[in-house]
Coordinates of N, CA, C and O and ligand atoms in Angstrom, one line a residue:
M1 N 10.4 0.0 -7.2 CA 10.2 0.9 -8.3 C 9.0 0.5 -9.2 O 8.8 -0.6 -9.5
Y2 N 8.1 1.5 -9.4 CA 6.9 1.3 -10.1 C 7.1 0.7 -11.5 O 8.0 1.3 -12.2
R3 N 6.4 -0.3 -11.9 CA 6.5 -0.8 -13.3 C 5.1 -1.0 -13.9 O 4.2 -1.7 -13.3
K4 N 4.9 -0.2 -15.0 CA 3.5 -0.2 -15.6 C 3.0 -1.5 -16.0 O 1.8 -1.8 -16.0
E5 N 3.9 -2.4 -16.4 CA 3.4 -3.8 -16.8 C 2.7 -4.5 -15.7 O 1.7 -5.3 -16.0
F6 N 3.0 -4.2 -14.5 CA 2.3 -4.9 -13.4 C 1.0 -4.3 -13.1 O 0.0 -5.0 -12.8
M7 N 0.9 -2.9 -13.3 CA -0.5 -2.3 -13.2 C -1.3 -2.8 -14.4 O -2.6 -3.0 -14.2
A8 N -0.8 -3.0 -15.5 CA -1.5 -3.5 -16.7 C -2.0 -5.0 -16.3 O -3.2 -5.3 -16.7
M9 N -1.2 -5.7 -15.6 CA -1.6 -7.1 -15.2 C -2.8 -7.0 -14.2 O -3.8 -7.8 -14.3
A10 N -2.7 -6.1 -13.3 CA -3.8 -5.9 -12.3 C -5.0 -5.5 -13.0 O -6.1 -6.0 -12.7
N11 N -4.9 -4.7 -14.0 CA -6.0 -4.2 -14.8 C -6.6 -5.3 -15.6 O -7.9 -5.4 -15.8
E12 N -5.8 -6.3 -16.1 CA -6.3 -7.4 -16.9 C -7.2 -8.3 -15.9 O -8.2 -8.8 -16.3
E13 N -6.7 -8.4 -14.7 CA -7.5 -9.1 -13.7 C -8.9 -8.4 -13.4 O -9.9 -9.1 -13.3
A14 N -8.8 -7.1 -13.3 CA -10.1 -6.3 -13.1 C -11.0 -6.6 -14.3 O -12.2 -6.8 -14.1
K15 N -10.5 -6.5 -15.5 CA -11.3 -6.7 -16.7 C -11.9 -8.1 -16.8 O -13.0 -8.2 -17.4
A16 N -11.2 -9.1 -16.2 CA -11.8 -10.4 -16.2 C -13.2 -10.4 -15.6 O -14.1 -11.2 -15.9
N17 N -13.4 -9.5 -14.6 CA -14.7 -9.4 -14.0 C -15.7 -8.5 -14.7 O -16.9 -8.5 -14.3
V18 N -15.3 -7.8 -15.7 CA -16.2 -7.1 -16.6 C -16.8 -8.1 -17.6 O -18.1 -8.1 -17.8
N19 N -16.0 -9.0 -18.1 CA -16.5 -10.1 -18.9 C -17.2 -11.2 -18.2 O -18.2 -11.7 -18.5
G20 N -16.5 -11.6 -17.1 CA -17.0 -12.7 -16.2 C -17.9 -12.1 -15.1 O -18.3 -11.0 -15.1
S21 N -18.2 -13.0 -14.1 CA -19.1 -12.6 -13.0 C -18.7 -13.0 -11.7 O -19.5 -13.3 -10.8
D22 N -17.3 -13.1 -11.4 CA -16.8 -13.5 -10.1 C -17.1 -12.4 -9.1 O -17.1 -12.7 -7.9
G23 N -17.1 -11.2 -9.5 CA -17.3 -10.1 -8.5 C -17.0 -8.7 -9.2 O -17.1 -8.6 -10.4
G24 N -16.7 -7.7 -8.4 CA -16.5 -6.4 -8.9 C -15.2 -6.2 -9.8 O -14.3 -7.1 -9.7
P25 N -15.1 -5.1 -10.5 CA -14.0 -5.0 -11.4 C -12.7 -4.5 -10.8 O -12.3 -3.3 -11.0
F26 N -12.1 -5.3 -9.9 CA -10.9 -5.0 -9.2 C -9.9 -6.1 -9.4 O -10.3 -7.3 -9.2
G27 N -8.7 -5.8 -9.7 CA -7.6 -6.8 -9.8 C -6.4 -6.4 -9.1 O -6.2 -5.2 -8.8
C28 N -5.6 -7.3 -8.8 CA -4.4 -7.1 -7.9 C -3.3 -8.1 -8.2 O -3.5 -9.2 -8.6
V29 N -2.0 -7.6 -8.1 CA -0.9 -8.4 -8.4 C 0.1 -8.1 -7.3 O 0.3 -7.0 -6.9
I30 N 0.8 -9.2 -6.8 CA 1.8 -9.0 -5.7 C 3.1 -9.4 -6.3 O 3.3 -10.5 -6.9
I31 N 4.1 -8.6 -6.1 CA 5.5 -8.7 -6.7 C 6.5 -8.9 -5.6 O 6.5 -8.2 -4.6
K32 N 7.5 -9.8 -5.8 CA 8.7 -9.8 -4.9 C 9.9 -10.0 -5.8 O 9.9 -10.9 -6.7
D33 N 10.9 -9.2 -5.6 CA 12.1 -9.2 -6.3 C 11.9 -9.2 -7.8 O 12.5 -9.9 -8.6
G34 N 10.9 -8.4 -8.2 CA 10.6 -8.2 -9.7 C 9.8 -9.3 -10.3 O 9.6 -9.3 -11.5
K35 N 9.4 -10.3 -9.5 CA 8.6 -11.4 -10.0 C 7.2 -11.5 -9.4 O 7.0 -11.1 -8.3
V36 N 6.3 -12.0 -10.2 CA 4.9 -12.1 -9.8 C 4.8 -13.3 -8.8 O 5.1 -14.4 -9.1
V37 N 4.3 -12.9 -7.6 CA 4.1 -13.9 -6.6 C 2.6 -14.4 -6.7 O 2.3 -15.6 -6.5
S38 N 1.7 -13.5 -6.9 CA 0.3 -13.9 -7.1 C -0.4 -12.8 -7.9 O 0.0 -11.6 -7.9
R39 N -1.5 -13.2 -8.5 CA -2.4 -12.3 -9.2 C -3.8 -12.8 -9.0 O -4.1 -14.0 -8.9
A40 N -4.7 -11.8 -8.8 CA -6.1 -12.2 -8.4 C -7.1 -11.1 -8.8 O -6.7 -10.0 -9.0
H41 N -8.3 -11.5 -8.8 CA -9.4 -10.5 -8.9 C -10.4 -10.7 -7.8 O -10.4 -11.7 -7.1
N42 N -11.3 -9.7 -7.7 CA -12.4 -9.8 -6.7 C -13.2 -11.0 -7.0 O -13.6 -11.3 -8.1
Q43 N -13.5 -11.8 -5.9 CA -14.3 -13.0 -6.0 C -15.4 -13.0 -5.0 O -15.9 -14.1 -4.6
V44 N -15.9 -11.8 -4.7 CA -17.0 -11.7 -3.7 C -18.2 -12.5 -4.1 O -18.8 -13.2 -3.3
L45 N -18.6 -12.5 -5.4 CA -19.8 -13.1 -5.8 C -19.6 -14.6 -5.9 O -20.4 -15.4 -5.4
V46 N -18.6 -15.0 -6.6 CA -18.4 -16.5 -6.8 C -18.1 -17.2 -5.5 O -18.5 -18.4 -5.4
D47 N -17.4 -16.6 -4.6 CA -17.1 -17.3 -3.3 C -18.2 -17.0 -2.2 O -18.0 -17.5 -1.1
H48 N -19.2 -16.2 -2.5 CA -20.2 -15.8 -1.5 C -19.4 -15.3 -0.3 O -19.7 -15.6 0.9
D49 N -18.5 -14.4 -0.5 CA -17.5 -13.9 0.5 C -17.3 -12.4 0.4 O -16.6 -12.0 -0.5
P50 N -17.9 -11.6 1.3 CA -17.7 -10.2 1.2 C -16.3 -9.7 1.4 O -16.0 -8.5 1.1
T51 N -15.5 -10.6 1.9 CA -14.1 -10.2 2.1 C -13.2 -10.5 0.9 O -12.0 -10.2 1.0
A52 N -13.7 -11.1 -0.1 CA -12.9 -11.7 -1.2 C -12.6 -10.6 -2.2 O -12.8 -10.7 -3.4
H53 N -12.1 -9.4 -1.7 CA -11.6 -8.3 -2.6 C -10.4 -8.8 -3.4 O -9.7 -9.7 -3.0
G54 N -10.1 -8.1 -4.4 CA -8.9 -8.4 -5.2 C -7.6 -8.5 -4.4 O -6.8 -9.4 -4.5
E55 N -7.5 -7.5 -3.5 CA -6.3 -7.4 -2.7 C -6.2 -8.5 -1.7 O -5.1 -9.2 -1.5
I56 N -7.3 -8.8 -1.0 CA -7.4 -9.9 0.0 C -7.1 -11.2 -0.7 O -6.3 -12.1 -0.2
T57 N -7.7 -11.5 -1.9 CA -7.5 -12.7 -2.6 C -6.0 -12.9 -3.0 O -5.5 -14.0 -2.9
A58 N -5.4 -11.8 -3.5 CA -4.0 -11.8 -3.9 C -3.1 -12.1 -2.6 O -2.1 -12.8 -2.7
I59 N -3.4 -11.5 -1.5 CA -2.6 -11.7 -0.3 C -2.7 -13.1 0.2 O -1.7 -13.8 0.5
R60 N -3.9 -13.7 0.1 CA -4.1 -15.1 0.5 C -3.3 -16.0 -0.4 O -2.6 -16.9 0.1
K61 N -3.3 -15.8 -1.7 CA -2.6 -16.6 -2.6 C -1.1 -16.4 -2.4 O -0.3 -17.4 -2.5
A62 N -0.6 -15.2 -2.2 CA 0.8 -14.9 -1.9 C 1.3 -15.7 -0.7 O 2.4 -16.2 -0.7
G63 N 0.5 -15.6 0.4 CA 0.8 -16.4 1.6 C 1.0 -17.8 1.3 O 1.9 -18.5 1.8
Q64 N 0.1 -18.4 0.5 CA 0.2 -19.8 0.2 C 1.4 -20.1 -0.6 O 2.2 -21.1 -0.4
A65 N 1.7 -19.2 -1.6 CA 2.8 -19.4 -2.5 C 4.2 -19.3 -1.8 O 5.1 -20.1 -2.1
L66 N 4.2 -18.4 -0.8 CA 5.5 -18.2 -0.1 C 5.6 -19.0 1.2 O 6.7 -19.0 1.8
G67 N 4.5 -19.6 1.6 CA 4.5 -20.3 2.8 C 4.6 -19.5 4.1 O 5.2 -20.0 5.1
T68 N 4.2 -18.3 4.0 CA 4.2 -17.4 5.2 C 3.2 -16.3 5.2 O 2.8 -15.9 4.1
H69 N 2.8 -15.9 6.4 CA 1.8 -14.8 6.4 C 2.6 -13.5 6.3 O 1.9 -12.4 6.2
D70 N 3.9 -13.5 6.4 CA 4.7 -12.3 6.4 C 5.2 -11.9 5.0 O 6.1 -12.6 4.5
L71 N 4.6 -10.9 4.4 CA 4.9 -10.6 3.0 C 5.9 -9.4 2.9 O 5.9 -8.6 2.0
T72 N 6.7 -9.3 3.9 CA 7.8 -8.3 3.9 C 8.6 -8.4 2.6 O 8.9 -9.5 2.2
G73 N 8.8 -7.3 2.0 CA 9.6 -7.2 0.8 C 8.8 -7.3 -0.5 O 9.3 -7.2 -1.6
C74 N 7.5 -7.5 -0.3 CA 6.5 -7.6 -1.5 C 6.0 -6.2 -1.8 O 5.8 -5.4 -0.9
E75 N 5.7 -6.0 -3.0 CA 5.0 -4.8 -3.5 C 3.6 -5.2 -4.0 O 3.5 -6.3 -4.6
L76 N 2.6 -4.3 -3.8 CA 1.3 -4.7 -4.3 C 0.8 -3.6 -5.3 O 0.8 -2.4 -5.1
Y77 N 0.3 -4.2 -6.4 CA -0.3 -3.3 -7.5 C -1.8 -3.6 -7.5 O -2.2 -4.8 -7.5
T78 N -2.6 -2.6 -7.4 CA -4.1 -2.8 -7.4 C -4.7 -1.8 -8.4 O -4.3 -0.7 -8.5
S79 N -5.7 -2.3 -9.1 CA -6.3 -1.5 -10.1 C -7.1 -0.3 -9.5 O -7.5 0.6 -10.2
A80 N -7.4 -0.4 -8.2 CA -8.1 0.7 -7.5 C -7.6 0.8 -6.1 O -7.1 -0.1 -5.5
M81 N -7.7 2.1 -5.6 CA -7.3 2.4 -4.2 C -7.9 1.3 -3.3 O -9.1 1.0 -3.3
P82 N -7.1 0.7 -2.4 CA -7.6 -0.3 -1.5 C -8.7 0.3 -0.6 O -8.5 1.4 -0.1
C83 N -9.7 -0.5 -0.3 CA -10.7 -0.1 0.7 C -10.0 -0.2 2.1 O -9.0 -0.8 2.3
P84 N -10.7 0.3 3.2 CA -10.1 0.2 4.5 C -9.8 -1.3 5.0 O -8.7 -1.5 5.6
M85 N -10.6 -2.2 4.6 CA -10.3 -3.6 5.0 C -9.0 -4.1 4.3 O -8.2 -4.7 5.0
C86 N -8.9 -3.8 3.0 CA -7.7 -4.3 2.3 C -6.5 -3.5 2.8 O -5.4 -4.1 2.8
L87 N -6.6 -2.2 3.0 CA -5.5 -1.4 3.5 C -5.0 -2.0 4.8 O -3.8 -2.2 5.0
S88 N -5.9 -2.4 5.7 CA -5.5 -3.1 6.9 C -4.8 -4.4 6.7 O -3.7 -4.7 7.3
A89 N -5.4 -5.2 5.8 CA -4.8 -6.5 5.4 C -3.3 -6.3 4.9 O -2.4 -7.1 5.2
I90 N -3.2 -5.3 4.1 CA -1.8 -5.0 3.5 C -0.8 -4.7 4.6 O 0.3 -5.1 4.6
I91 N -1.3 -3.9 5.5 CA -0.4 -3.5 6.7 C -0.1 -4.7 7.5 O 1.0 -5.0 7.9
W92 N -1.2 -5.5 7.8 CA -1.0 -6.8 8.6 C 0.0 -7.7 7.9 O 0.8 -8.4 8.6
A93 N 0.0 -7.7 6.6 CA 0.9 -8.5 5.8 C 2.4 -8.0 5.7 O 3.3 -8.6 5.1
N94 N 2.6 -6.8 6.3 CA 3.9 -6.1 6.2 C 4.4 -5.7 4.8 O 5.6 -5.6 4.6
I95 N 3.4 -5.5 3.9 CA 3.7 -4.9 2.6 C 3.9 -3.4 2.8 O 3.1 -2.8 3.5
K96 N 4.9 -2.9 2.2 CA 5.3 -1.5 2.5 C 5.1 -0.6 1.3 O 5.4 0.6 1.4
Q97 N 4.8 -1.2 0.1 CA 4.6 -0.4 -1.1 C 3.4 -0.8 -1.8 O 3.2 -2.0 -2.2
V98 N 2.5 0.2 -2.1 CA 1.3 -0.1 -2.8 C 1.2 0.9 -4.0 O 1.4 2.1 -3.8
Y99 N 0.8 0.4 -5.1 CA 0.5 1.3 -6.3 C -0.9 1.0 -6.7 O -1.3 -0.1 -6.9
Y100 N -1.7 2.1 -6.9 CA -3.1 1.9 -7.3 C -3.4 2.8 -8.5 O -2.8 3.8 -8.7
G101 N -4.5 2.3 -9.2 CA -4.9 3.1 -10.4 C -6.1 4.0 -10.0 O -6.0 5.1 -9.7
N102 N -7.3 3.4 -10.1 CA -8.5 4.2 -9.8 C -8.6 4.6 -8.4 O -8.1 3.9 -7.5
T103 N -9.3 5.7 -8.2 CA -9.5 6.3 -6.8 C -10.7 5.8 -6.1 O -11.6 5.2 -6.8
A104 N -10.8 6.0 -4.8 CA -12.1 5.7 -4.1 C -13.3 6.4 -4.6 O -14.4 5.8 -4.7
D105 N -13.1 7.6 -5.1 CA -14.2 8.3 -5.7 C -14.6 7.7 -7.0 O -15.8 7.7 -7.4
D106 N -13.6 7.2 -7.8 CA -14.0 6.5 -9.0 C -14.8 5.2 -8.7 O -15.8 4.9 -9.4
A107 N -14.5 4.6 -7.6 CA -15.3 3.4 -7.2 C -16.7 3.8 -6.7 O -17.6 3.1 -7.1
A108 N -16.8 4.9 -6.0 CA -18.1 5.4 -5.6 C -18.9 5.7 -6.8 O -20.2 5.4 -6.8
A109 N -18.3 6.2 -7.9 CA -19.1 6.6 -9.1 C -19.7 5.4 -9.8 O -20.7 5.6 -10.5
I110 N -19.2 4.2 -9.5 CA -19.8 3.0 -10.1 C -20.5 2.2 -9.0 O -20.8 1.0 -9.2
G111 N -20.7 2.8 -7.8 CA -21.6 2.2 -6.8 C -21.0 1.5 -5.7 O -21.7 0.8 -4.9
F112 N -19.6 1.5 -5.6 CA -19.0 0.8 -4.5 C -18.8 1.8 -3.3 O -18.7 3.0 -3.4
R113 N -18.7 1.2 -2.0 CA -18.8 2.0 -0.8 C -17.5 2.4 -0.2 O -17.4 2.9 0.9
D114 N -16.4 2.2 -0.9 CA -15.1 2.5 -0.4 C -15.0 3.9 0.3 O -14.6 4.0 1.4
A115 N -15.4 4.9 -0.5 CA -15.3 6.3 0.0 C -16.2 6.5 1.2 O -15.8 7.2 2.2
A116 N -17.3 5.9 1.2 CA -18.2 6.0 2.4 C -17.6 5.4 3.6 O -17.8 5.9 4.7
I117 N -16.9 4.3 3.5 CA -16.3 3.7 4.7 C -15.2 4.5 5.2 O -15.0 4.8 6.4
Y118 N -14.4 5.1 4.3 CA -13.3 6.1 4.7 C -13.9 7.2 5.4 O -13.4 7.7 6.4
D119 N -15.1 7.7 4.9 CA -15.8 8.9 5.6 C -16.2 8.5 7.0 O -16.1 9.3 7.9
F120 N -16.7 7.3 7.1 CA -17.2 6.8 8.5 C -16.0 6.7 9.4 O -16.1 7.2 10.6
I121 N -14.9 6.2 9.0 CA -13.7 6.1 9.8 C -13.2 7.5 10.2 O -12.9 7.8 11.3
N122 N -13.1 8.4 9.2 CA -12.7 9.8 9.4 C -13.6 10.5 10.3 O -13.1 11.5 11.0
A123 N -14.9 10.1 10.4 CA -15.8 10.8 11.3 C -15.8 10.2 12.7 O -16.7 10.4 13.5
G124 N -14.7 9.4 13.0 CA -14.6 8.8 14.3 C -15.5 7.6 14.6 O -15.9 7.4 15.7
L125 N -15.8 6.9 13.6 CA -16.7 5.7 13.6 C -18.1 6.1 14.1 O -18.8 5.2 14.7
K126 N -18.5 7.3 13.9 CA -19.9 7.7 14.3 C -20.7 7.9 13.0 O -20.2 8.4 12.0
G127 N -22.0 7.6 13.1 CA -22.8 7.7 12.0 C -23.7 6.5 11.8 O -23.5 5.5 12.6
D128 N -24.5 6.4 10.8 CA -25.5 5.3 10.8 C -25.0 4.1 9.9 O -25.7 3.2 9.7
M129 N -23.7 4.1 9.6 CA -23.2 3.0 8.8 C -23.1 1.7 9.7 O -23.3 0.6 9.2
L130 N -22.8 1.9 11.0 CA -22.6 0.7 11.9 C -22.7 1.2 13.3 O -22.2 2.2 13.7
A131 N -23.4 0.3 14.1 CA -23.5 0.5 15.5 C -22.4 -0.3 16.2 O -22.4 -1.5 16.1
L132 N -21.4 0.4 16.8 CA -20.2 -0.3 17.3 C -20.1 0.1 18.8 O -19.8 1.2 19.2
T133 N -20.4 -0.9 19.7 CA -20.5 -0.5 21.1 C -19.7 -1.6 21.9 O -19.7 -2.7 21.6
Q134 N -19.1 -1.2 23.1 CA -18.3 -2.0 23.9 C -19.1 -2.6 25.0 O -19.9 -1.9 25.7
H135 N -18.9 -3.9 25.3 CA -19.6 -4.6 26.5 C -18.7 -5.6 27.1 O -17.9 -6.3 26.5
D136 N -18.8 -5.8 28.4 CA -18.3 -7.0 29.2 C -16.9 -7.3 29.0 O -16.4 -8.4 28.8
R137 N -16.0 -6.2 29.1 CA -14.6 -6.4 28.9 C -14.0 -7.3 30.0 O -13.1 -8.1 29.7
E138 N -14.6 -7.3 31.2 CA -14.1 -8.2 32.2 C -14.3 -9.7 31.8 O -13.5 -10.6 32.3
L139 N -15.2 -10.0 30.9 CA -15.5 -11.3 30.5 C -14.4 -11.7 29.4 O -14.0 -12.9 29.4
T140 N -13.9 -10.7 28.6 CA -13.1 -11.0 27.4 C -11.6 -10.8 27.7 O -10.8 -11.3 26.9
I141 N -11.3 -10.0 28.7 CA -9.9 -9.6 28.8 C -9.0 -10.7 29.3 O -7.8 -10.7 29.0
G142 N -9.6 -11.8 29.9 CA -8.8 -12.9 30.4 C -8.0 -13.6 29.3 O -6.8 -13.9 29.5
A143 N -8.6 -13.8 28.2 CA -7.9 -14.5 27.1 C -6.6 -13.7 26.7 O -5.6 -14.3 26.4
F144 N -6.8 -12.4 26.6 CA -5.6 -11.5 26.3 C -4.5 -11.7 27.4 O -3.3 -11.8 27.0
K145 N -4.9 -11.7 28.6 CA -3.9 -11.8 29.7 C -3.3 -13.1 29.7 O -2.0 -13.2 29.9
D146 N -4.1 -14.2 29.5 CA -3.5 -15.5 29.4 C -2.6 -15.7 28.2 O -1.5 -16.3 28.4
Y147 N -2.9 -15.1 27.1 CA -2.1 -15.1 25.9 C -0.7 -14.5 26.2 O 0.3 -15.0 25.9
Q148 N -0.8 -13.3 26.9 CA 0.4 -12.6 27.2 C 1.3 -13.4 28.1 O 2.5 -13.5 27.9
S149 N 0.7 -14.0 29.1 CA 1.5 -14.8 30.1 C 2.1 -16.0 29.4 O 3.2 -16.4 29.6
A150 N 1.3 -16.7 28.5 CA 1.8 -17.9 27.8 C 3.0 -17.5 26.9 O 4.0 -18.2 26.8
Q151 N 2.8 -16.4 26.2 CA 3.9 -15.9 25.3 C 5.2 -15.7 26.1 O 6.3 -16.1 25.7
K152 N 5.0 -15.1 27.3 CA 6.2 -14.7 28.1 C 7.0 -16.0 28.5 O 8.2 -16.0 28.5
K153 N 6.2 -17.1 28.7 CA 6.9 -18.4 29.1 C 7.7 -18.9 28.0 O 8.6 -19.7 28.2
L154 N 7.4 -18.5 26.7 CA 8.2 -19.0 25.6 C 9.6 -18.4 25.6 O 10.5 -19.0 24.9
Y155 N 9.8 -17.2 26.2 CA 11.1 -16.6 26.1 C 12.0 -16.8 27.3 O 11.5 -17.2 28.3
Ligands
LIG1 N1 -10.2 -1.7 -4.0 C1 -11.3 -2.6 -4.0 C2 -12.5 -2.2 -3.6 C3 -13.6 -3.1 -3.7 N2 -13.3 -4.3 -4.0 C4 -12.1 -4.7 -4.4 O1 -11.9 -5.9 -4.7 N3 -11.1 -3.8 -4.3

């Protein structure tokens, strides 16, 4: 169930980057059983890490706090609509509930590319944002096959 106090907390994290200079104005809080597991803001600039979005940083901290990569049962509050990278990370983490404040268009209005990346994906990964081409599958497929065989031996 949505609780405004947690969105306010995510917003406080976002505002920390308006006054400070760790990165963009994005904050995130992860909740489990009504308790804060982690809170974080965008650290792209301070970490020299383009993946250090508020959501990714909060997921990393939650994994450390809970001792697992599986955040089943957690809820995520973010001050802005997750970008495609963060959306994927949230799904990989098995988080099933996300509450967000600002929209991707709001982020575009202050110069962030979230909406442009969604447009690229919706256009079937075609366009000049990224050249994405497949090569030499016969070279790379072996690791997948070996992984599958090894896993099967475990059961
Ligand atoms: N939703 C977001 C977009 C960009 N950066 C972030 O940290 N979060």
